[in-house]
Amino acid sequence: MSPAPSSLSAAVLYVVPVSTVDSAISLLPAPFLRWFGEKGWHPRDHQLELLVRARSGEDGGESLLLIAPTGAGKTLAGFLPSLTELTERGRKKPGEAFTGIHTLYISPLKALAVDIERNLMKPVGEMGLPITIENRTGDTPSSKRQRQKTNPPDILLTTPEQVALLLSHSDAARFFKDLRYVIFDELHSLVTSKRGHLLSLALARLRKLAPGVQTIGLSATVAEPIDLRRWLVAQPEAGEAAAGLITVDGGARPHITILQTEDRIPWSGHKAHYAIPEVYKVLKDFKTTLLFVNTRSQAEMLFQELWTVNDDNLPIALHHGSLDVSQRRKVEAAMAENRLRAVVATSTLDLGIDWGDVDLVVHVGAPKGASRLAQRIGRANHRMDEPSRAILVPANRFEVMECQAALDANYIGAQDTPPVGEGSLDVLAQHVLGMACAEAFDEDQLFAEVTTALPYAALPRDTFARIVDFVATGGYALRTYERYARIRKTKEGLWRVSNPQVVQQYRLNLGTIVEMPMLNVRLVKRNQLGSIGRGGMTLGKVEEYFFEQLTQGDTFLFAGKVLRFEGIRDNECLVSNAFSMDPKIPAYAGGKFPLSTYLADQVRAMLDDPARRAALPEQVRDWLSLQQEKSILPKRGDLLIETFPRGERFYMVIYAFEGRLAHQTLGMLLTRRLERMRAKPLGFVATDYALAVWGLEDMGSLIARGAFSLSDLFDQDMLGDDLETWLDESFMLKRTFRNCAVIAGLIEQRHPGKEKSGRQVTVSSDLIYDVLRSHEPDHILLQATRQDAASGLLDIGRLADMLARIKGHILHKRLSQISPLAVPVMLEIGKEPVSGEAQEHVLSMAAEDLIAEAMA
């Protein structure tokens, strides 16, 4: 008898105690044994172990975390306790008392919930099991969602937002009273975001409504399993509790290569245009290929470029979150039926969806994280005993090293999943209101419930009280406005919603995902007094994130002009013509995943290890050898800083390898410090690997003369007053506040029959932000805003770790000309987004000039 194939019943045999196998077999009802026998399959041992441990004991078994590689049959293992228990219970009879749902399956993606329903229904149908299974997502018709509440299925497949929505109804206790199991698929991807924080609070409420509920977490390999194990169970007031653990080792080693090309690998850029002909050739050689990129704009460009060279009319499709749901479903169905040769996708397809016979994954651009790469390549050959095959396509020379580091990490099983982290306060405010929508609550009891959720286990009681007060009044500065009084205290001391409209608004605006808008860039004139007017021509649109970091007077390049930033008014960025031809900050090239700490360290280690450098492609080896000849290669623990003149400017290049977000923050703070040190900085540019600052004074000479020291320049105190001053002057906190205000329910985007425009949301949040800054600077939502900015947009924690790491390890190399290693970051200076072939040509010409200088 052979192992089951890789879908919901995939398997490889592992040795477990005979008693465990016997116990598990005894738990399998006759239809299961018959079905396995007819197929010539047998369940895998980790599936049997999970079944025994989940269903052992009179009061039910234990909550469990199953960690297994792709294709190991995690999903079937997670559902086996539910399927066997429901089979024993039998079909519900007409006229029986209301029975709530038995099993709740929660996935991070709507597409995954739909896919699981399709795959689960097949074996259930073949075995003739008396089980009803349905999905419930944002795409489910409202009539079906309403019917599910009165006649729920046995197993409901859904998303975190839908769980929160169900819990906000007054009949939630009735709906969930019979809940036995909650299955979390791809748990590692759920828990680290604000969605995960909201889900942890929902789980705390489910434990109250169904005290005997068990949780089953399904996850790929993670760095710290204990975090996920603790997340799955209620945390006690003292000490820690954790779910049981089942780990599946083994699985075929993936076959990963880096694209070998005769063409020149670009020095800079993110489009990998040079590789399109070779990528297309690969598509023709394989049956079905998934092509992953990191952003939606990259997906659109890659899809268009592949169609341009698609002389064979291969069926190629596009899949990302901005596409209409009907279009996405068509692509998913075509993939499942093996009607497509290739799909270009973002993270919408990088989780555990069973996409037919995908035999290759191509990752265009560096993956930015070892765990992300492992997740994505697992989409190919979705079978544990067959190797996944993947090709990495670096977009530039630094990305070659990053791809090699990610490849090495995959082979040794290294992971860089982020920790669970502390729960967000804006999410907690949303949850508190949701609980009031369901029923009046006692504040102390709700606090005790909330702190059983791992992200909020250390939540101070006074912080929770401030959250409740915020939901009740909006805070001290807003309490005179009736609209912010969303809950009221009854004479019995319970908190309830103020009126039915609050409930309606909560359900319309529930969720933690806030889209980042694009801003119109409008050119305005400055009069002699320096004030700016309205009107003026629109130059185009740029992502708001870029402007959040600017302060008035900063200059940047856009639409062929050097522009002066004047400010943000409503949903427009106002700019004027700059008198200088030197932009302080180059145009932002679009949102990307930050380089993970692990891969950054591995790239530093590669530069310091001749043996690892020898394994790199010849073009990259020659480049690094030239750097060693003309300057030096940084040691793993050192921070290399090069200074050199070029033209009429002087440059300082810092090789920190800490990711774009941390480098952007560092650049803003360094230029402020250099101004105080009279180095006359003009601007900076940041990439994932390096940071370049340029100015009018010879910074190398100033350092040599002792005018300022690098140890002072890079002192950790830059994260004190300098950071505070910049944040106060920039628009970053305002925009972060807007997101927190939307999630916390202070600002509502949606109303019955209409939706606020981005401009209206921004105007509302800006007004409230200014009021709170002036009259209540310690407002709980301002506290949440600063926490968000520090951990997200600014990457303050990572920057602080870097400043501590390099103390006493800063190496300055004063050069007479640009070094080879500086060429990529120097190519970013003054560069605007240019598409396709044009960009490759422009960068190629500029690179030739810079390399000629470096070799002189």
Short mmCIF file of C-alpha atoms in Angstrom, two decimals, residues 273-650:
data_model
loop_
_atom_site.label_atom_id
_atom_site.label_comp_id
_atom_site.label_asym_id
_atom_site.label_seq_id
_atom_site.Cartn_x
_atom_site.Cartn_y
_atom_site.Cartn_z
CA HIS A 273 14.37 43.23 -18.01
CA TYR A 274 17.63 41.65 -19.17
CA ALA A 275 16.34 38.18 -18.26
CA ILE A 276 12.96 38.24 -20.07
CA PRO A 277 14.10 36.18 -23.11
CA GLU A 278 15.61 33.49 -20.89
CA VAL A 279 12.62 33.47 -18.54
CA TYR A 280 10.32 33.00 -21.54
CA LYS A 281 12.46 30.10 -22.75
CA VAL A 282 12.08 28.49 -19.32
CA LEU A 283 8.27 28.82 -19.54
CA LYS A 284 8.32 26.90 -22.81
CA ASP A 285 10.42 24.11 -21.26
CA PHE A 286 8.06 23.46 -18.32
CA LYS A 287 4.42 22.48 -18.11
CA THR A 288 3.15 25.05 -15.58
CA THR A 289 5.17 27.84 -13.96
CA LEU A 290 4.39 30.28 -11.16
CA LEU A 291 6.34 33.55 -11.45
CA PHE A 292 6.54 35.46 -8.17
CA VAL A 293 7.41 39.13 -7.74
CA ASN A 294 7.26 41.34 -4.64
CA THR A 295 4.90 44.15 -5.73
CA ARG A 296 1.80 44.61 -7.82
CA SER A 297 3.51 47.08 -10.15
CA GLN A 298 6.32 44.56 -10.79
CA ALA A 299 3.68 41.92 -11.53
CA GLU A 300 2.00 44.16 -14.09
CA MET A 301 5.31 45.00 -15.80
CA LEU A 302 6.54 41.41 -15.91
CA PHE A 303 3.21 40.21 -17.30
CA GLN A 304 3.30 42.84 -20.07
CA GLU A 305 6.91 42.07 -20.98
CA LEU A 306 6.21 38.34 -21.20
CA TRP A 307 3.23 38.98 -23.48
CA THR A 308 5.42 41.14 -25.68
CA VAL A 309 7.75 38.18 -26.39
CA ASN A 310 5.01 35.53 -26.32
CA ASP A 311 5.36 34.47 -29.97
CA ASP A 312 4.04 30.98 -29.15
CA ASN A 313 0.80 32.37 -27.66
CA LEU A 314 1.31 30.52 -24.39
CA PRO A 315 -1.65 30.93 -22.00
CA ILE A 316 -0.14 33.30 -19.39
CA ALA A 317 -2.23 34.95 -16.65
CA LEU A 318 -1.85 37.61 -13.96
CA HIS A 319 -2.97 37.36 -10.31
CA HIS A 320 -2.72 40.04 -7.61
CA GLY A 321 -4.92 41.63 -4.96
CA SER A 322 -5.99 44.67 -6.99
CA LEU A 323 -7.66 42.60 -9.69
CA ASP A 324 -11.42 42.10 -9.67
CA VAL A 325 -12.48 39.03 -7.70
CA SER A 326 -14.14 37.42 -10.74
CA GLN A 327 -10.88 37.75 -12.68
CA ARG A 328 -8.91 36.17 -9.83
CA ARG A 329 -11.35 33.28 -9.55
CA LYS A 330 -11.09 32.61 -13.31
CA VAL A 331 -7.31 32.43 -13.04
CA GLU A 332 -7.50 30.14 -10.00
CA ALA A 333 -9.94 27.79 -11.75
CA ALA A 334 -7.80 27.69 -14.89
CA MET A 335 -4.73 26.89 -12.77
CA ALA A 336 -6.51 24.10 -10.92
CA GLU A 337 -7.54 22.61 -14.27
CA ASN A 338 -3.99 22.91 -15.69
CA ARG A 339 -5.15 25.18 -18.53
CA LEU A 340 -2.37 27.77 -18.01
CA ARG A 341 1.33 27.58 -18.76
CA ALA A 342 2.29 30.42 -16.42
CA VAL A 343 0.85 32.82 -13.84
CA VAL A 344 2.58 36.03 -12.70
CA ALA A 345 1.65 36.59 -9.06
CA THR A 346 2.39 38.47 -5.85
CA SER A 347 1.89 37.20 -2.30
CA THR A 348 -1.75 36.38 -3.15
CA LEU A 349 -0.61 32.91 -4.28
CA ASP A 350 2.39 32.19 -2.06
CA LEU A 351 0.53 30.23 0.62
CA GLY A 352 -0.65 26.62 0.72
CA ILE A 353 -2.97 26.54 -2.28
CA ASP A 354 -2.96 23.32 -4.31
CA TRP A 355 -2.56 24.70 -7.82
CA GLY A 356 -2.71 21.68 -10.07
CA ASP A 357 0.54 20.46 -11.57
CA VAL A 358 2.87 23.41 -11.02
CA ASP A 359 6.33 22.07 -11.80
CA LEU A 360 8.41 25.25 -11.52
CA VAL A 361 8.55 28.47 -9.51
CA VAL A 362 10.47 31.44 -10.93
CA HIS A 363 11.21 34.23 -8.45
CA VAL A 364 11.94 37.48 -10.30
CA GLY A 365 13.87 39.80 -8.02
CA ALA A 366 15.40 38.86 -4.66
CA PRO A 367 12.92 37.27 -2.20
CA LYS A 368 13.97 39.56 0.71
CA GLY A 369 13.48 36.74 3.22
CA ALA A 370 14.53 33.09 3.56
CA SER A 371 11.13 32.04 4.92
CA ARG A 372 9.30 33.85 2.13
CA LEU A 373 11.39 32.01 -0.47
CA ALA A 374 10.74 28.63 1.18
CA GLN A 375 7.01 29.36 1.19
CA ARG A 376 6.93 30.32 -2.46
CA ILE A 377 9.03 27.53 -3.90
CA GLY A 378 6.80 25.06 -2.06
CA ARG A 379 4.09 25.87 -4.61
CA ALA A 380 6.02 23.73 -7.16
CA ASN A 381 5.60 19.93 -7.05
CA HIS A 382 3.23 20.17 -4.09
CA ARG A 383 4.32 16.73 -2.93
CA MET A 384 6.55 15.99 0.03
CA ASP A 385 8.50 13.18 -1.61
CA GLU A 386 9.29 15.09 -4.81
CA PRO A 387 11.63 18.08 -4.91
CA SER A 388 10.25 21.54 -5.56
CA ARG A 389 12.08 23.23 -8.41
CA ALA A 390 12.78 26.95 -8.45
CA ILE A 391 14.84 29.47 -10.40
CA LEU A 392 15.85 32.80 -8.85
CA VAL A 393 16.24 35.77 -11.18
CA PRO A 394 18.22 38.59 -9.52
CA ALA A 395 17.47 42.06 -10.86
CA ASN A 396 20.93 43.48 -10.06
CA ARG A 397 24.36 42.47 -8.77
CA PHE A 398 23.69 42.94 -5.08
CA GLU A 399 20.57 40.83 -5.55
CA VAL A 400 22.78 38.02 -6.90
CA MET A 401 24.39 37.82 -3.44
CA GLU A 402 21.02 38.07 -1.72
CA CYS A 403 19.61 35.27 -3.89
CA GLN A 404 22.64 33.10 -3.10
CA ALA A 405 22.18 33.79 0.63
CA ALA A 406 18.50 32.85 0.39
CA LEU A 407 19.38 29.68 -1.53
CA ASP A 408 21.98 28.70 1.09
CA ALA A 409 19.47 29.42 3.87
CA ASN A 410 16.90 27.16 2.25
CA TYR A 411 19.32 24.24 2.05
CA ILE A 412 20.27 24.48 5.72
CA GLY A 413 16.67 25.12 6.81
CA ALA A 414 17.34 28.60 8.22
CA GLN A 415 14.25 30.71 8.94
CA ASP A 416 13.68 34.43 9.44
CA THR A 417 10.00 34.63 10.37
CA PRO A 418 9.34 37.69 12.56
CA PRO A 419 8.26 37.25 16.20
CA VAL A 420 4.60 37.54 17.21
CA GLY A 421 5.18 40.91 18.86
CA GLU A 422 3.07 43.11 21.12
CA GLY A 423 -0.60 43.62 20.29
CA SER A 424 -1.59 46.86 18.55
CA LEU A 425 -3.73 49.27 20.55
CA ASP A 426 -5.86 50.43 17.60
CA VAL A 427 -6.81 46.79 16.95
CA LEU A 428 -7.73 46.38 20.63
CA ALA A 429 -10.02 49.43 20.38
CA GLN A 430 -11.77 47.88 17.38
CA HIS A 431 -12.23 44.61 19.27
CA VAL A 432 -13.63 46.33 22.38
CA LEU A 433 -16.30 48.02 20.27
CA GLY A 434 -17.06 44.72 18.53
CA MET A 435 -17.64 43.01 21.86
CA ALA A 436 -20.00 45.79 22.91
CA CYS A 437 -21.92 45.27 19.66
CA ALA A 438 -22.48 41.63 20.63
CA GLU A 439 -23.53 42.24 24.23
CA ALA A 440 -22.97 44.59 27.15
CA PHE A 441 -19.67 43.77 28.83
CA ASP A 442 -18.05 44.07 32.23
CA GLU A 443 -14.73 45.88 31.90
CA ASP A 444 -12.80 43.69 34.33
CA GLN A 445 -14.10 40.50 32.76
CA LEU A 446 -13.25 41.66 29.24
CA PHE A 447 -9.74 42.63 30.39
CA ALA A 448 -9.26 39.13 31.86
CA GLU A 449 -10.43 37.65 28.55
CA VAL A 450 -8.24 39.89 26.38
CA THR A 451 -5.08 39.12 28.33
CA THR A 452 -5.44 35.40 27.60
CA ALA A 453 -4.45 36.29 24.00
CA LEU A 454 -0.66 36.07 23.63
CA PRO A 455 -0.10 39.49 21.96
CA TYR A 456 -1.98 41.16 24.85
CA ALA A 457 -0.84 38.93 27.72
CA ALA A 458 1.31 41.73 29.19
CA LEU A 459 -1.23 44.52 28.59
CA PRO A 460 -1.30 46.88 31.61
CA ARG A 461 -4.73 47.31 33.21
CA ASP A 462 -4.53 51.10 33.01
CA THR A 463 -3.80 50.95 29.25
CA PHE A 464 -6.90 48.80 28.77
CA ALA A 465 -8.92 51.34 30.78
CA ARG A 466 -7.66 54.12 28.48
CA ILE A 467 -8.73 52.06 25.44
CA VAL A 468 -12.24 51.61 26.89
CA ASP A 469 -12.40 55.33 27.66
CA PHE A 470 -11.31 56.10 24.09
CA VAL A 471 -14.10 53.92 22.67
CA ALA A 472 -16.55 55.58 25.08
CA THR A 473 -15.56 59.21 24.57
CA GLY A 474 -12.84 59.56 21.91
CA GLY A 475 -10.50 60.74 24.68
CA TYR A 476 -10.32 63.89 26.78
CA ALA A 477 -10.00 66.30 23.85
CA LEU A 478 -12.95 64.80 21.95
CA ARG A 479 -15.37 63.87 24.73
CA THR A 480 -17.66 66.87 24.12
CA TYR A 481 -18.53 65.50 20.66
CA GLU A 482 -21.48 63.11 20.78
CA ARG A 483 -20.36 61.22 17.66
CA TYR A 484 -17.33 59.77 19.48
CA ALA A 485 -19.42 58.38 22.36
CA ARG A 486 -19.80 54.91 20.87
CA ILE A 487 -20.38 53.00 24.11
CA ARG A 488 -22.05 54.02 27.36
CA LYS A 489 -22.06 52.64 30.89
CA THR A 490 -25.34 51.27 32.18
CA LYS A 491 -26.53 51.67 35.76
CA GLU A 492 -25.48 48.05 36.30
CA GLY A 493 -21.90 49.06 35.46
CA LEU A 494 -21.78 47.33 32.06
CA TRP A 495 -20.65 48.91 28.81
CA ARG A 496 -23.09 48.78 25.87
CA VAL A 497 -23.26 50.44 22.44
CA SER A 498 -24.79 53.90 22.41
CA ASN A 499 -27.23 53.24 19.55
CA PRO A 500 -27.90 50.75 16.71
CA GLN A 501 -26.11 52.97 14.19
CA VAL A 502 -22.81 52.33 16.00
CA VAL A 503 -23.27 48.59 15.41
CA GLN A 504 -23.99 49.15 11.72
CA GLN A 505 -20.94 51.37 11.30
CA TYR A 506 -18.68 48.92 13.12
CA ARG A 507 -19.62 46.08 10.81
CA LEU A 508 -19.18 48.20 7.70
CA ASN A 509 -15.69 49.32 8.73
CA LEU A 510 -14.30 46.21 10.45
CA GLY A 511 -10.78 45.07 9.49
CA THR A 512 -7.13 46.03 9.79
CA ILE A 513 -6.07 46.48 6.16
CA VAL A 514 -5.85 50.15 5.14
CA GLU A 515 -4.87 50.82 1.54
CA MET A 516 -2.00 53.28 1.01
CA PRO A 517 -3.28 55.93 -1.43
CA MET A 518 -1.49 57.65 -4.27
CA LEU A 519 -1.21 61.43 -4.08
CA ASN A 520 -1.57 63.84 -6.97
CA VAL A 521 1.59 65.91 -7.36
CA ARG A 522 0.46 69.48 -8.09
CA LEU A 523 2.89 72.21 -9.17
CA VAL A 524 2.09 75.53 -7.48
CA LYS A 525 3.72 78.95 -7.48
CA ARG A 526 5.28 80.69 -4.52
CA ASN A 527 4.69 84.42 -4.21
CA GLN A 528 7.21 86.95 -3.00
CA LEU A 529 6.13 86.41 0.60
CA GLY A 530 6.81 82.70 0.30
CA SER A 531 3.19 81.59 0.56
CA ILE A 532 1.73 79.16 -1.95
CA GLY A 533 -1.53 79.30 -3.83
CA ARG A 534 -4.01 76.81 -5.18
CA GLY A 535 -4.37 75.69 -8.78
CA GLY A 536 -1.44 74.68 -10.90
CA MET A 537 -0.88 71.72 -13.17
CA THR A 538 -0.90 68.07 -12.01
CA LEU A 539 2.40 66.31 -12.74
CA GLY A 540 1.30 62.77 -11.90
CA LYS A 541 0.82 60.45 -8.91
CA VAL A 542 3.31 59.11 -6.36
CA GLU A 543 2.75 56.74 -3.43
CA GLU A 544 1.98 58.63 -0.26
CA TYR A 545 4.70 56.83 1.71
CA PHE A 546 7.41 58.78 -0.15
CA PHE A 547 6.01 62.16 0.88
CA GLU A 548 5.39 61.16 4.49
CA GLN A 549 9.13 61.35 5.16
CA LEU A 550 9.66 64.82 3.70
CA THR A 551 9.70 68.12 5.51
CA GLN A 552 8.95 71.44 3.85
CA GLY A 553 11.83 72.53 1.65
CA ASP A 554 13.11 69.04 0.81
CA THR A 555 13.75 68.58 -2.90
CA PHE A 556 13.24 65.55 -5.12
CA LEU A 557 13.20 64.56 -8.78
CA PHE A 558 9.90 63.86 -10.54
CA ALA A 559 8.50 64.33 -14.05
CA GLY A 560 11.89 65.56 -15.29
CA LYS A 561 11.99 68.41 -12.74
CA VAL A 562 13.73 69.06 -9.44
CA LEU A 563 10.80 69.96 -7.18
CA ARG A 564 10.55 71.57 -3.74
CA PHE A 565 8.17 69.90 -1.31
CA GLU A 566 5.70 72.44 0.11
CA GLY A 567 3.36 70.16 1.99
CA ILE A 568 0.33 67.89 1.76
CA ARG A 569 -3.10 69.43 1.43
CA ASP A 570 -6.01 66.99 1.53
CA ASN A 571 -4.98 64.23 -0.91
CA GLU A 572 -2.53 66.29 -2.92
CA CYS A 573 1.18 66.91 -2.61
CA LEU A 574 1.98 70.54 -3.32
CA VAL A 575 5.35 71.25 -4.93
CA SER A 576 7.09 74.22 -6.48
CA ASN A 577 10.03 74.48 -8.85
CA ALA A 578 13.32 74.17 -6.95
CA PHE A 579 16.15 76.62 -7.55
CA SER A 580 18.75 73.89 -6.98
CA MET A 581 19.45 71.19 -9.56
CA ASP A 582 20.45 68.76 -6.80
CA PRO A 583 17.48 66.81 -5.45
CA LYS A 584 17.90 65.95 -1.79
CA ILE A 585 15.92 62.69 -2.10
CA PRO A 586 15.47 60.73 -5.34
CA ALA A 587 11.98 59.60 -6.31
CA TYR A 588 10.73 56.59 -4.43
CA ALA A 589 10.52 53.52 -6.69
CA GLY A 590 7.49 51.84 -5.09
CA GLY A 591 6.80 49.65 -2.08
CA LYS A 592 8.97 46.57 -1.57
CA PHE A 593 9.48 44.03 1.18
CA PRO A 594 12.39 45.06 3.41
CA LEU A 595 15.49 42.87 3.36
CA SER A 596 15.29 40.47 6.30
CA THR A 597 17.84 40.73 9.11
CA TYR A 598 19.01 37.18 8.47
CA LEU A 599 19.68 37.68 4.75
CA ALA A 600 21.37 41.03 5.42
CA ASP A 601 23.78 39.32 7.82
CA GLN A 602 24.41 36.56 5.30
CA VAL A 603 25.28 39.07 2.55
CA ARG A 604 27.77 40.71 4.95
CA ALA A 605 29.19 37.26 5.74
CA MET A 606 29.53 36.48 2.02
CA LEU A 607 31.55 39.63 1.41
CA ASP A 608 33.87 38.54 4.22
CA ASP A 609 34.29 34.93 3.05
CA PRO A 610 36.47 34.22 -0.04
CA ALA A 611 35.11 30.68 -0.36
CA ARG A 612 31.49 31.88 -0.56
CA ARG A 613 32.42 34.65 -2.99
CA ALA A 614 34.05 32.05 -5.25
CA ALA A 615 30.65 30.40 -5.78
CA LEU A 616 29.14 33.58 -7.24
CA PRO A 617 28.78 34.19 -11.01
CA GLU A 618 31.88 35.43 -12.78
CA GLN A 619 30.50 38.94 -13.36
CA VAL A 620 29.85 39.39 -9.64
CA ARG A 621 33.18 37.83 -8.62
CA ASP A 622 35.04 40.22 -10.92
CA TRP A 623 33.13 43.17 -9.48
CA LEU A 624 34.01 42.22 -5.89
CA SER A 625 37.65 41.54 -6.82
CA LEU A 626 37.84 44.99 -8.35
CA GLN A 627 36.40 46.45 -5.12
CA GLN A 628 39.09 44.65 -3.13
CA GLU A 629 41.74 46.10 -5.43
CA LYS A 630 40.46 49.70 -5.45
CA SER A 631 39.12 49.91 -1.87
CA ILE A 632 38.27 47.13 0.60
CA LEU A 633 35.49 44.62 1.19
CA PRO A 634 33.79 45.12 4.56
CA LYS A 635 34.19 42.55 7.30
CA ARG A 636 31.04 40.91 8.60
CA GLY A 637 31.06 42.83 11.87
CA ASP A 638 32.27 46.17 10.49
CA LEU A 639 30.53 49.15 8.97
CA LEU A 640 32.44 50.28 5.89
CA ILE A 641 32.19 53.97 5.02
CA GLU A 642 33.77 55.32 1.86
CA THR A 643 34.23 59.00 1.04
CA PHE A 644 35.25 60.36 -2.36
CA PRO A 645 34.77 63.36 -4.65
CA ARG A 646 32.90 63.26 -7.94
CA GLY A 647 32.29 66.29 -10.11
CA GLU A 648 31.57 69.27 -7.88
CA ARG A 649 30.18 67.14 -5.07
CA PHE A 650 31.57 65.01 -2.24
#
